[in-house]
XYZ file of C-alpha atoms in Angstrom:
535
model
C 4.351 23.357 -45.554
C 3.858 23.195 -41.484
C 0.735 22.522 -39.685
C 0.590 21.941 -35.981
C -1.288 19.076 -34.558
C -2.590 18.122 -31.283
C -1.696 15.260 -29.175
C -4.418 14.094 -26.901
C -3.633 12.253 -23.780
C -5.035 8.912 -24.973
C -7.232 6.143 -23.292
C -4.511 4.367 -21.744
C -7.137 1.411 -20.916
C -9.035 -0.922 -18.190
C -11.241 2.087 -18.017
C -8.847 4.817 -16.420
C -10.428 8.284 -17.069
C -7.373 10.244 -15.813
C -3.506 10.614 -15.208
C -0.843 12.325 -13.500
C 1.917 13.391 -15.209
C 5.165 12.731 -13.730
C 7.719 13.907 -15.836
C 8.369 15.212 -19.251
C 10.556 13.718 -21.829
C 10.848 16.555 -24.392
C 10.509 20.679 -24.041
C 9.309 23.009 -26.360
C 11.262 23.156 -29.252
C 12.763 19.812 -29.238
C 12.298 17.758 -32.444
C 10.419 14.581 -31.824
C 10.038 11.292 -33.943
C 7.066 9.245 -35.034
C 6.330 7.041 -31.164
C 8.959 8.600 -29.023
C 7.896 8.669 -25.957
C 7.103 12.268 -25.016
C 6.425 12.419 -21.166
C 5.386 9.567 -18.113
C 2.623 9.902 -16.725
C 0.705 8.024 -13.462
C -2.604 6.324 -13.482
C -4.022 4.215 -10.845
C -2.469 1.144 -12.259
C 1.432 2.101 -13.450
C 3.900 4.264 -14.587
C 3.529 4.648 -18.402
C 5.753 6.525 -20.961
C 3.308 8.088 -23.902
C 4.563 8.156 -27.646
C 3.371 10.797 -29.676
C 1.700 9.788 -33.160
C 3.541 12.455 -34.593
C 7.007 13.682 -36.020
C 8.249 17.056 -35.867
C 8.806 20.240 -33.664
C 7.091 20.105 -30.352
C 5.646 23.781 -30.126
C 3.829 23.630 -26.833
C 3.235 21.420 -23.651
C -0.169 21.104 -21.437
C 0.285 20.827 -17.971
C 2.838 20.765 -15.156
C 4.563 18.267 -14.128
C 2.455 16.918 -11.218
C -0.720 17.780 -12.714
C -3.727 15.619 -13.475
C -5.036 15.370 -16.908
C -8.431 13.891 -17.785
C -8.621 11.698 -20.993
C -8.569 13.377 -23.905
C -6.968 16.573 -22.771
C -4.248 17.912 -25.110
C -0.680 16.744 -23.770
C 1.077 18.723 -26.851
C 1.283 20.282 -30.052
C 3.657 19.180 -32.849
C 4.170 21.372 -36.169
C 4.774 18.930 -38.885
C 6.663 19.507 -42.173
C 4.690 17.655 -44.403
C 1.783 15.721 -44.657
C 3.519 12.327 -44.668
C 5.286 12.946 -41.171
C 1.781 14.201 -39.802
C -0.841 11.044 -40.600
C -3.656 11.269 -38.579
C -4.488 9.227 -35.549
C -5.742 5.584 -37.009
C -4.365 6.506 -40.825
C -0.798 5.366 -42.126
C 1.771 8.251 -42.276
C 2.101 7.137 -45.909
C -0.677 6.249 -47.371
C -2.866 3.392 -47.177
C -0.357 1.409 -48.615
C 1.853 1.528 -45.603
C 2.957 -1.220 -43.336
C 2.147 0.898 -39.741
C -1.063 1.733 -38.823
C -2.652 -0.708 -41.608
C -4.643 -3.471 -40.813
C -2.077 -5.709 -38.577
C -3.069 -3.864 -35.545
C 0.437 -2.419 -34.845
C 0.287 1.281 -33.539
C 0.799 3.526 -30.415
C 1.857 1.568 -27.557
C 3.877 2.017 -24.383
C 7.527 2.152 -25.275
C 9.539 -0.746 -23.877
C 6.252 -3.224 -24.736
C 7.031 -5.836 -27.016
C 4.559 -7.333 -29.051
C 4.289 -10.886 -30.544
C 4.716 -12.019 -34.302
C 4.893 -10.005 -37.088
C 0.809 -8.499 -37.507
C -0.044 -9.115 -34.085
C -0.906 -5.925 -31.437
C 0.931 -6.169 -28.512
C -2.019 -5.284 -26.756
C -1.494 -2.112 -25.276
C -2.614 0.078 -27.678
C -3.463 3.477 -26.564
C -7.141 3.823 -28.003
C -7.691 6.417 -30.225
C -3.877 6.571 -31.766
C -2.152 4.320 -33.714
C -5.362 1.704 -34.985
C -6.927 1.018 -38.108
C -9.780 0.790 -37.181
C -12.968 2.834 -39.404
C -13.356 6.500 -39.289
C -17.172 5.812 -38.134
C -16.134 3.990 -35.028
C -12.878 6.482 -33.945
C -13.180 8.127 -30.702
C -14.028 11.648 -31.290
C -14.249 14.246 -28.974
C -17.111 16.212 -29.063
C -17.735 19.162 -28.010
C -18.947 20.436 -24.644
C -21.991 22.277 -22.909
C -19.720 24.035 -20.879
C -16.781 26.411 -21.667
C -13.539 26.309 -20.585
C -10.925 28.591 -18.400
C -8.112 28.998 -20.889
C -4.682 29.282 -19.910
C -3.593 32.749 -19.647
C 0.129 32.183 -21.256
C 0.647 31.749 -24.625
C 2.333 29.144 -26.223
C 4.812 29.402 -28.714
C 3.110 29.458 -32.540
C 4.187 27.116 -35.571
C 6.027 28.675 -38.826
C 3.325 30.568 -40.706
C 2.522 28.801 -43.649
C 0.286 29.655 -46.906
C -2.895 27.849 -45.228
C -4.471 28.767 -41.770
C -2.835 27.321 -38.929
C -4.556 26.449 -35.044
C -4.023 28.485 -31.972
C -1.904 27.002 -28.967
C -3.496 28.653 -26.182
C -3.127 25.804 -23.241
C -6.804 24.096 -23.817
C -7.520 24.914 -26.979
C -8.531 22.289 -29.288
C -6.333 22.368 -32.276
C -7.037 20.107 -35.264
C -5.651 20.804 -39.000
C -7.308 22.207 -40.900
C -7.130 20.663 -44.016
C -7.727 17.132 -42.955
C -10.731 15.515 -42.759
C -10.763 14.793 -39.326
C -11.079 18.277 -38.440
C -13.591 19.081 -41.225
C -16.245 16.230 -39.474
C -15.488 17.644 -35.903
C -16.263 21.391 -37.219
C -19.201 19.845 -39.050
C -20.489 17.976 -35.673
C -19.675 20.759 -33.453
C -23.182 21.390 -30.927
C -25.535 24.134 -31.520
C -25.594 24.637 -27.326
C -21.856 25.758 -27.687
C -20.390 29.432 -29.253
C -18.201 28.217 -32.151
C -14.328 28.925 -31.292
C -13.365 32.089 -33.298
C -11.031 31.763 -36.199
C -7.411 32.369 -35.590
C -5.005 34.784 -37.530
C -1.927 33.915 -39.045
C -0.034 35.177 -36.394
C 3.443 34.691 -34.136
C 1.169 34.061 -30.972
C -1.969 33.966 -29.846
C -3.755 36.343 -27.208
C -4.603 34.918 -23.749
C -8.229 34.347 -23.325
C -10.061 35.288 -20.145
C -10.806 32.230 -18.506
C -15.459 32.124 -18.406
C -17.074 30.589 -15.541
C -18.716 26.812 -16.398
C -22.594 27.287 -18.094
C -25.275 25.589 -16.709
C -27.485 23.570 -19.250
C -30.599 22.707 -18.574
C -30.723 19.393 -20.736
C -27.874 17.049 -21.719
C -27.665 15.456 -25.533
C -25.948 12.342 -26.339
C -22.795 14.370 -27.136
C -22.352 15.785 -23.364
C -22.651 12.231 -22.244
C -19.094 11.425 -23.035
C -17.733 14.386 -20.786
C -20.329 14.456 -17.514
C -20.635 11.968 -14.920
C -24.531 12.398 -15.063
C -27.121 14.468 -13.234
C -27.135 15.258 -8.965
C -30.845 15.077 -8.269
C -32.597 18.563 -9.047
C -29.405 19.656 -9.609
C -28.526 19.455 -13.436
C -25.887 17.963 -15.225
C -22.336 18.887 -13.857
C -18.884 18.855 -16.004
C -17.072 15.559 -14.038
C -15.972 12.465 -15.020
C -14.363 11.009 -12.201
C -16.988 9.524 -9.375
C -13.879 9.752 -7.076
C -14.113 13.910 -7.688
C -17.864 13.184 -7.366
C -17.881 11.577 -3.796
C -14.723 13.538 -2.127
C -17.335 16.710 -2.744
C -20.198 14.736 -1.404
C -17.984 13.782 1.570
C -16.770 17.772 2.223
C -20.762 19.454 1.857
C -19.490 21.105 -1.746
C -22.038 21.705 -4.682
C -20.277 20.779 -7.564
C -22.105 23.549 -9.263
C -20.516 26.288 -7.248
C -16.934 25.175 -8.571
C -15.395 26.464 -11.315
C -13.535 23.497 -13.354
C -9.989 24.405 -14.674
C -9.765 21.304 -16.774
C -10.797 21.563 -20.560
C -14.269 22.236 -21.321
C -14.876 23.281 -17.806
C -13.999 19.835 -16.475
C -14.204 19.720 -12.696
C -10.336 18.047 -11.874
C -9.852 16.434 -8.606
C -7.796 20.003 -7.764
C -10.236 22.086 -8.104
C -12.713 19.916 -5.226
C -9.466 20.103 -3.206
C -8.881 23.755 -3.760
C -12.528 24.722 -2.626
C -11.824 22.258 0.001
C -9.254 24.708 1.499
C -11.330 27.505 0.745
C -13.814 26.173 2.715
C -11.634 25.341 5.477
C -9.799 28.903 5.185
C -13.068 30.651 5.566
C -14.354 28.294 8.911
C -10.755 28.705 10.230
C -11.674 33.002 10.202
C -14.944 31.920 11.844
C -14.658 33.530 15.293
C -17.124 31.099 16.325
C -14.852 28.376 14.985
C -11.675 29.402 16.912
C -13.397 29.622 19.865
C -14.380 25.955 19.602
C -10.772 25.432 18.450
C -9.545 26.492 21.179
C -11.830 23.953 23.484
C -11.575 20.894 21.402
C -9.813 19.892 18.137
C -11.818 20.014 14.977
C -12.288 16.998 13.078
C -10.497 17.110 9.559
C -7.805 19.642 10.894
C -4.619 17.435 10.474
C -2.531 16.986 7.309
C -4.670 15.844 4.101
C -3.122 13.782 1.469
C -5.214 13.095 -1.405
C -5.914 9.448 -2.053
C -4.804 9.441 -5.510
C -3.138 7.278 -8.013
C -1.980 3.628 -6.745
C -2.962 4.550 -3.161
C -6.532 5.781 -4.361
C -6.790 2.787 -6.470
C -6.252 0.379 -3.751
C -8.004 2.246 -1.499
C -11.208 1.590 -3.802
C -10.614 -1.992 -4.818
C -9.979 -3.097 -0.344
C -13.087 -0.709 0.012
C -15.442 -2.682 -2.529
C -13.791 -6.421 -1.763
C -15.420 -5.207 1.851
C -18.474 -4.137 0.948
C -18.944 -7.339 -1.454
C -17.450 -10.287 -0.683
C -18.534 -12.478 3.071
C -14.972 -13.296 3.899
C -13.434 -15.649 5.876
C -10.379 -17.060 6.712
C -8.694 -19.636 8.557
C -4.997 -20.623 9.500
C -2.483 -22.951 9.982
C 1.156 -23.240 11.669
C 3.308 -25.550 9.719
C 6.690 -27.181 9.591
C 8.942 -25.245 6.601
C 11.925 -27.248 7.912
C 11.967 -29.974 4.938
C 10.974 -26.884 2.441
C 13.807 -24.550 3.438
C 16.138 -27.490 3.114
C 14.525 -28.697 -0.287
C 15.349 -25.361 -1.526
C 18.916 -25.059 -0.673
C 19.303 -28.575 -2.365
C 17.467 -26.529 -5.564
C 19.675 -23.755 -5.364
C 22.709 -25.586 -4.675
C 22.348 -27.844 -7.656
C 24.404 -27.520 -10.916
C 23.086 -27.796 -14.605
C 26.278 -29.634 -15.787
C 28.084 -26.911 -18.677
C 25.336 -23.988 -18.186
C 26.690 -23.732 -14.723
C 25.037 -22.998 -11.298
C 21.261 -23.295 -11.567
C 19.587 -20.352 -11.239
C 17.977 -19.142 -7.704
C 14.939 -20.415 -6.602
C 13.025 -18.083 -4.330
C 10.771 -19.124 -1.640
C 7.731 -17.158 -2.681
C 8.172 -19.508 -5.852
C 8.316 -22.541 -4.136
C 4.720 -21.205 -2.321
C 2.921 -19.858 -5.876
C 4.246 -23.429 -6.971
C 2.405 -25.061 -4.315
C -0.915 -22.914 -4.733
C -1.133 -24.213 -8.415
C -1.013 -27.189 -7.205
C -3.814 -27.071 -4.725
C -5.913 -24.879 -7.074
C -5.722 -28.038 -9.257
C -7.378 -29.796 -6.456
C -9.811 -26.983 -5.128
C -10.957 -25.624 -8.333
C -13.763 -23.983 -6.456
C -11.064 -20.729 -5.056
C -10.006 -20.085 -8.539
C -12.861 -18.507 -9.507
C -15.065 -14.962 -9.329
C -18.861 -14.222 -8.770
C -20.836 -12.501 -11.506
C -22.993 -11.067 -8.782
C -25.667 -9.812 -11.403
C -26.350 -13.305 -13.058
C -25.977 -15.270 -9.426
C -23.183 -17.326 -10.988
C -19.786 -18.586 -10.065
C -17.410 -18.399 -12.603
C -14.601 -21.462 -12.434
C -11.668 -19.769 -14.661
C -9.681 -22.237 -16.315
C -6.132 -20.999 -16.262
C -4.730 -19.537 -12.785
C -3.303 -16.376 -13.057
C -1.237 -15.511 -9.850
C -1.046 -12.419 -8.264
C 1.839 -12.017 -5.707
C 1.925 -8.609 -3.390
C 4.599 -6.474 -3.744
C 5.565 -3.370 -1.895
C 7.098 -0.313 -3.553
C 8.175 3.588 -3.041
C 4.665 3.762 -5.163
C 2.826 1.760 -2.589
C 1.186 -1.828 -2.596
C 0.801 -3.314 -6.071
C -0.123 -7.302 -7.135
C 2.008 -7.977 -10.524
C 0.474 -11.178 -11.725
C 2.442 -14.193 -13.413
C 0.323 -15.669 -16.276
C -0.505 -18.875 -16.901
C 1.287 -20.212 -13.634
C -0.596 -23.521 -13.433
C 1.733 -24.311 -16.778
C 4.730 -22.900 -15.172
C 7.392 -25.065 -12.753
C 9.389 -23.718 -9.863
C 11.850 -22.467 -11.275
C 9.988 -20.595 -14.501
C 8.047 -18.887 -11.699
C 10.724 -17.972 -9.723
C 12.156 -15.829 -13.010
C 8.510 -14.837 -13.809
C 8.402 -13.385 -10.102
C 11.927 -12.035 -10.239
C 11.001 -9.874 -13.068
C 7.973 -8.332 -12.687
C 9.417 -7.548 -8.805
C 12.132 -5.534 -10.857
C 9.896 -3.552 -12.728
C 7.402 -2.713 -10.202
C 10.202 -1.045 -7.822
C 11.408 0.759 -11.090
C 7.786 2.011 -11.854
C 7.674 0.171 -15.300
C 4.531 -2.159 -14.888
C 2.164 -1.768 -17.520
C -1.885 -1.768 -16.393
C -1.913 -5.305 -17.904
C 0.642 -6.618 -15.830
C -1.390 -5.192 -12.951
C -4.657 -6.970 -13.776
C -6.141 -10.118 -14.823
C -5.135 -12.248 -11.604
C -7.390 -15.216 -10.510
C -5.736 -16.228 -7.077
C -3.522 -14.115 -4.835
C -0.251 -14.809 -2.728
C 0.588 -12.461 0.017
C 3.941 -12.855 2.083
C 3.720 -10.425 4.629
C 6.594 -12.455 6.372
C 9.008 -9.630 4.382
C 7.622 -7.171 7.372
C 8.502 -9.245 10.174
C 4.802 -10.778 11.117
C 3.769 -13.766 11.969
C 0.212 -13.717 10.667
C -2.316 -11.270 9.400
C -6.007 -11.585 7.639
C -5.643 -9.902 4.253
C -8.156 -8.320 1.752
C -9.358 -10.456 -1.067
C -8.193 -8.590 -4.513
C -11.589 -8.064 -6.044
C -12.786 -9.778 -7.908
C -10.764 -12.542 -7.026
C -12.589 -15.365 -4.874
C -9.270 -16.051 -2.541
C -6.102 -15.026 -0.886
C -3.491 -16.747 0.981
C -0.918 -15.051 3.193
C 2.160 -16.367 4.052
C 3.682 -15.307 7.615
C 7.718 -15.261 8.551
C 9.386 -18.538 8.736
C 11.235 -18.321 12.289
C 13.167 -20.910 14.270
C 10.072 -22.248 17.111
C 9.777 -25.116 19.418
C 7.972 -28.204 17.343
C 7.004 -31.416 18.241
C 8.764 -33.697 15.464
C 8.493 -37.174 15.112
C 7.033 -37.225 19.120
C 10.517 -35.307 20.288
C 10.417 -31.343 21.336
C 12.541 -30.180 18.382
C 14.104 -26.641 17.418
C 12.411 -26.102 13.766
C 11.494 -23.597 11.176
C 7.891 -22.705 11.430
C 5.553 -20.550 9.351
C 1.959 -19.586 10.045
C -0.381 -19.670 6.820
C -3.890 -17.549 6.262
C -6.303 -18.049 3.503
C -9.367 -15.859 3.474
C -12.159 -16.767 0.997
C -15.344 -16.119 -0.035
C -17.723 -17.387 1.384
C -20.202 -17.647 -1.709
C -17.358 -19.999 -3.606
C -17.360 -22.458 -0.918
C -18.057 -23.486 2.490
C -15.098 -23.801 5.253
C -14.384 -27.959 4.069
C -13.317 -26.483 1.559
C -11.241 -23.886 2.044
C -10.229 -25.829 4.881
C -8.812 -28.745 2.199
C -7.058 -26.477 0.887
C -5.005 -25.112 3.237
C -4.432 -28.443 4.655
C -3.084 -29.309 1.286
C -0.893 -26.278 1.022
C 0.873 -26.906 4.565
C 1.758 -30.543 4.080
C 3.489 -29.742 1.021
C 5.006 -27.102 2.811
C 6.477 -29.679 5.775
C 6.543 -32.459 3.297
C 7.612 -30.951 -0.565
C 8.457 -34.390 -2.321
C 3.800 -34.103 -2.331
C 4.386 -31.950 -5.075
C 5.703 -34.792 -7.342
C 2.186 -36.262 -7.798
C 0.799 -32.826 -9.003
C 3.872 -32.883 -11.417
């Protein structure tokens, strides 16, 4: 007996509300297994491919590639054969006595992600699918004080089967019917919303008319999930995203006054930039516009390019580490002469029967020589709870190292690297460099960093003052190492020379010691057998 169910997109976590999706693994019709990955979608932190809960015929897909999706929009719709390949989210697809989705916290994750032993989560869970964890506490979507446009195509129906089956119009929430899961939504359904109308057993499903967003007058505790909050004397308004929120604020545009095309009514980043262009179309058939066009250029006329997924997300972290942190920074020419030669001794050097030792870069040399001076200057491996008026000294030092890809600037971040030598680094580094340029980093690869190493010698520059990564407390940049004139040993000498930059907060520490620290850093730099004593 077939059912269809609906796959959410699910909270892909460190608080992301939305996602692009990129490209789609599987069309309608294909037959899909418990956790294949079904399509890859964008967030502001990484490419990640999304398994579907559920095995069975895919019978329709939501959204273009290219389109943006908030959480807890339906992806797809899956008509299962049986109960056993259709378990629902947080339940084991046979019974409570199976090993899946029981207790040991194994369940929906990216695909490539390994996880640890046997009964530990790997950590990337996709809330919502794939947990144990109680009915009481599962995310449920509730529903909405505002209706949604529907998509005018049908999608294709599931087998007709002896019990009633959902509808697949794009945005319509499907849930089985027989399950309990949908039993407690239809039961918690709000009063302020028309119940959906029951669907015939039918081949397809008739396009609904898509019905302009309804103002409420009051929101309940169940609208709170899905709007951002209230403008003042303005009402509550279907957005989630405060990035939607402010790029209206910025263009004039009541939020009101747009019709949302996500689900529910949901105002999508789109539909801001659509009216946007409206706007602009209409000012642009203002006769007294042209005329002024025709005297001056009009601000805003060039090309737009929405600041969106890893660009919008580093465009808000540089934004805030502005706003919040009193930076600082100070610099340093040194002597890389003994370092560059230290490495080609490293990299020249055998390992007797394994063979040639592997290759040591000199980025990895540099993070090797930060954990050594954060060992010393505890006070720049930290953050500042600004609430509570606290600096927090972290124990372990997580390092972030810049990396530019076709996807923009990202900061992978090698774990533990205070426990790690030069050459376990170097791999570390090597790796995560690999899987940024393919798009494969996972949000917690992205996050989590304590101190931050920047070489912006790749680009050809001598020096620069970088951006502290919120909420980190330092940064140090790392400049081209070029062949200069150097005083050595009191003779005018032709060496390799490399500026370094460390900007700091202020609130952390005062210049002596940021000042030590540097210091440190460069005469390890012109003098590497230093780094034995931190060994």
């Amino acid at each position: 007996m077939a059912q269809v169910l609906e796959f959410k997109l699910p909270d892909l976590g460190e608080g992301l509300t939305e996602a692009e999706i990129v490209r789609w693994l599987v069309d309608v019709g294909d037959v899909v297994t418990i956790d294949q990955p079904v399509v890859e979608v964008e967030t502001a932190k990484a490419m990640v491919e999304v398994p579907c809960p559920y095995g069975g015929v895919v019978t329709a897909r939501f959204g273009e590639e290219g389109a943006e999706l908030p959480v807890g929009a339906p992806l797809l719709t899956v008509a299962v054969e049986s109960a056993e390949g259709a378990a629902a989210p947080g339940t084991s697809a046979s019974g409570p006595s199976a090993d899946r989705n029981t207790g040991s916290g194994e369940g929906l994750r990216p695909a490539g992600d390994g996880t640890g032993p046997a009964g530990e989560s790997s950590g990337n869970v996709l809330v919502g699918y794939g947990t144990a964890a109680p009915a009481a506490r599962r995310r449920r979507v509730r529903p909405s004080a505002f209706t949604a446009p529907l998509s005018s195509a049908p999608a294709p129906a599931p087998a007709p089967s002896s019990s009633p089956t959902p509808g697949t119009g794009a945005g319509e929430p499907m849930t089985a019917a027989s399950t309990a899961a949908g039993a407690s939504a239809s039961a918690s359904a709000s009063t302020s919303a028309p119940a959906p109308a029951s669907v015939a057993r039918s081949s397809s499903v008739a396009p609904v008319a898509p019905v302009a967003p309804v103002a409420v007058g009051h929101s309940s505790a169940a609208d709170s999930g899905q709007m951002e909050g209230a403008d003042e004397n303005h009402g509550p308004v279907a957005v989630i995203s405060p990035l939607v929120r402010r790029l209206a604020r910025q263009h004039g545009l009541d939020l009101r006054h747009i019709a949302g095309s996500g689900r529910d009514g949901l105002i999508l980043r789109a539909d801001v930039e659509s009216a946007i262009r409206g706007a602009d179309d209409k000012r642009s058939d203002d006769p007294e516009v042209q005329s002024v066009s025709e005297s001056e250029p009009v601000a805003g006329a060039g090309e737009r390019i929405p600041l969106r997924g890893v660009r919008g997300a580093v465009a808000d972290k540089l934004s805030r580490s502005r706003r919040e942190i009193p930076d600082a920074t100070c610099w340093v020419d040194a002597d890389a002469t003994e370092l560059m030669a230290a490495r080609a001794a490293m990299n020249g050097a055998g390992t007797g029967t394994g063979g040639a030792a592997p290759k040591i870069s000199v980025l990895a040399l540099l993070a090797r020589i930060c954990t050594a001076a954060l060992s010393r200057y505890p006070e720049l491996n930290s953050t500042v709870d600004a609430d509570a008026r606290e600096i927090v000294r972290l124990p372990a030092v997580h390092l972030g190292f810049a990396a530019q890809t076709e996807r923009g600037l990202v900061v992978p971040v090698v774990r533990d690297a205070h426990s790690r030598n030069a050459e376990s680094i170097s791999e570390e580094i090597g790796r995560l460099t690999e899987a940024a340029r393919a798009g494969k980093l996972t949000p917690a690869q992205l996050t989590g960093g304590t101190f931050t190493l920047n070489n912006y010698g790749v680009f050809g520059v001598d020096g620069s003052t970088p951006i502290i990564n919120h909420p980190e407390a330092a940064m140090l940049g790392v400049g081209r190492i070029v062949a200069k004139p150097w005083v050595h040993q009191g003779e005018l000498a032709v060496r390799q020379v490399v500026q370094l930059s460390l900007t700091f907060d202020h609130r952390v520490c005062d210049g002596g010691t940021a000042g030590g620290f540097l210091r440190y850093v460069a005469d390890c730099v012109e003098q590497p057998a230093l780094l034995l004593r931190a060994l």
